């Protein structure tokens, strides 16, 4: 993926870039700057590839023309920085893979701008550097085309997002980074205040309350591409600082948000990937759980769950008889799976991360016969019922799991994804988006023994469900929605509460005392008393969105300077100790 | 300044905005949402102005048509949030000041979306709210047109900056916010690390080292509109968090930076203010000091300093004889200043902030006679020399000051600005930009008794001056430049060092031990050994730039949620105490 530097303005050190010259430029005198990618000595000739962000251009030096120049060229090491002038000539040995592959520069002047030590790994699309080395020398890793291209993609996406929202009269407003700590939700990073000793700022986990205040202010449509912070133990692919596309709208209903931001995502796919994303289907949270065992189903393939309780129970198979739910998926054209392959799948679901006790299967053989792993309990007639329910055809394989409803759905969801991968349904260049709607308002937290807000405490309940807040809080649905792409949640939001009484009621149900609610969110509840408009919004995980567009598995690769799993930047070596003087000024002490 | 909401897409709650309807829409059925701005009862009619971000529309209710509706309308208080439907009709009493002033809505439906307490100050362009009240209820202050318009201006400027740089193939890269603390320069805000107890991150004062690393990575052209942080005692108009337009380029010389960013500023003036900023003049730092007594002269007017040592010394006037430098300005057409006015000017320069001991003047009267405040020492012949040197004409007033060179220049510089203001030369709608070039590399710091980097330690010295580093460090000039608009520094930058040896030499001259330099900036110096290209950049203070474009004196008015001079956000009440549990997790303790 090379870059078109169309508007390059000639400057003091160079007249063009290493990605620009073609047969159109034959005979021109040019000056280029860049890095020595590699060199080849062929008898009296030396060929050098010089590289910059825009491409690669071949330089040629001839012993017969200028011995000194040629010898200077031969002394250049990998990654030396040079400035060369010369004439554009046609290449005899053309490389049609790159835009500059039909020309070379017959060099008349060579200036060494900077030397380089031998880099610790190859600066090539496929490098020999291990992860640790590449993180320590991130500035060298960023020289590699695939890594830099991720940053270019991210840049293009950010500009495209802003253009789309600006066109719809959204206003980008910067909200503060030094804000107030709130114990609710994930852990805050805090910043000791020197001028207010003993007190702390917090870094925002999101600009949630500020964007709601902007709605109270009548900003009507707000957005921001903004850094957020969360001091969590880092699982794979979490970063302590991450970026959100944060948006809020007033005088709208859920439908307006869905339409506006579906438009954004489809536009991005078209503009960045030239991909025509169809209209985004919508699914209830409850259905997502029922059919895919996940609130973020990968809908690049179907393979929906089918419930079998009514036809498999009561046949003396103790596993099924004891189970709350028996569900299956039809893995089409997999009847030929070998014993070994089926054992692998059983091992897969038995892994501690998944935790199932076993897997039942039924082959619908090519000859039409049905064969299950529990033939002891089920007759051919029974299996025919299975086949009908699962809509199998000859050649298909049914995989069944049983257990507690929530657990077995999650487990079969994992197996479904595994089968999708095995069957090649999870192509990174194919995209399936989905709106998941009507999330529960609250979720039970085992640890604290109380309900937590599933989205956040500012999400509005469905009016028709408010009455259940006291009796069946877990059943109350929220005006909350997620957008899912390829099985990953890329964004989520809700219609907010804009009424002080309802907000106070929510805090009460979340276990806040009146005093706590007032201390932490009094300013917001007070704001609601001065004419807050109905409003709602959404936030997209920008790192995740970029990684999906780049076809990557991890967000780390779309972040210029990421931190490792211990929250360290190993390149600059931080966090680190600070001066005693600074600790004294801040009036804090470390207690290890 | 009303807003054109051209692409408004009808949504669930409204069909248009309060700023959109004109005679073109007569007879249309519309639905609007907004805030009750004011109401007037005129006998059987009630008129209500409803306001949103886009404008104001008049609603009319008629007792004869619908008593209940009209009575409901009469109950609405200021800032109540309403939704109304009705027909667009022509107004009898037109208001041609606003785009919607020729129509009104004959309301058929009124829905109260939210009530409002009486706001603590008037939501009007001119409000009765004091500063403290408006900060506490910032979300209400932001409802006022002038305040919100500042945010809209800021939004437009940010988008215009990005478009300009994106068009020139600059890549926007997000650099980390959790970085490493360095004792050099201003004080860092720090963030205790929970996962690495006893260690701290710092918030960036600028992304300086990261953008230089991106140049080492070959990014070629980088920019970012980015939050920066500085834990300084807040003088008026400083904020602990502020925003920079941060830029860096490779393979360039100073001339390239000046051209590229002069283009940016001129484009912004054209696009945002429709102002044709002429080509930006350039001035040496030394000349700026000599002619204006400031490295950021206000060049909306001339009134340059004139040096008079050779003609005023040796006449037995002890003040001038003892002075290192005697300089004057010609305040044209001010000979008629009264004794009282001249006393005011003397008081002005004697204020402790300026600290001069006195002011000498000479009137060039309309009749051609010359009259000074030191006639005792100077003959008419002497004064004629003054007049010639100062290029006075009848009606002009010469103001002279004397003293130590650096001090008297600063003092006369303040007087010059005062005269400029008095004479109306400092019009906020007139703009004069200036490049100030060739800043000194180092400046002497009395407190620490050593030289500091005037710009920052990564700024390159002029090659021809490097030899003076040992002998006359204060004389060494840097490849550093500032852009000044109307006497305010709006941006500054430099060509950087890209060579390890020179960078190490700089650290030595700044009083770093080898170990300190290695510990703090080892990663950067190491990066320079792997083929760093020549590079340089610039950063603009985005808050300041916006305030100048908005014609404001303070940056606070272009920040949505600013902090006060104690670094507090009085609206959300932060900084604040945090939970003991959180302190324990962070392994820190407050020592008051």
mmCIF file of C-alpha atoms in Angstrom, chain A residues 60 85 133 154 168 283 400 453 473:
data_model
loop_
_atom_site.group_PDB
_atom_site.id
_atom_site.type_symbol
_atom_site.label_atom_id
_atom_site.label_comp_id
_atom_site.label_asym_id
_atom_site.label_seq_id
_atom_site.Cartn_x
_atom_site.Cartn_y
_atom_site.Cartn_z
ATOM 1 C CA UNK A 60 22.254 3.642 -9.637
ATOM 2 C CA UNK A 85 20.475 14.265 -6.721
ATOM 3 C CA UNK A 133 12.572 -5.842 20.906
ATOM 4 C CA UNK A 154 -6.081 5.622 11.732
ATOM 5 C CA UNK A 168 -24.193 17.082 10.197
ATOM 6 C CA UNK A 283 -31.521 -7.635 17.210
ATOM 7 C CA UNK A 400 -25.051 -30.197 21.241
ATOM 8 C CA UNK A 453 -25.627 -0.263 35.905
ATOM 9 C CA UNK A 473 -34.803 -5.098 38.748
#
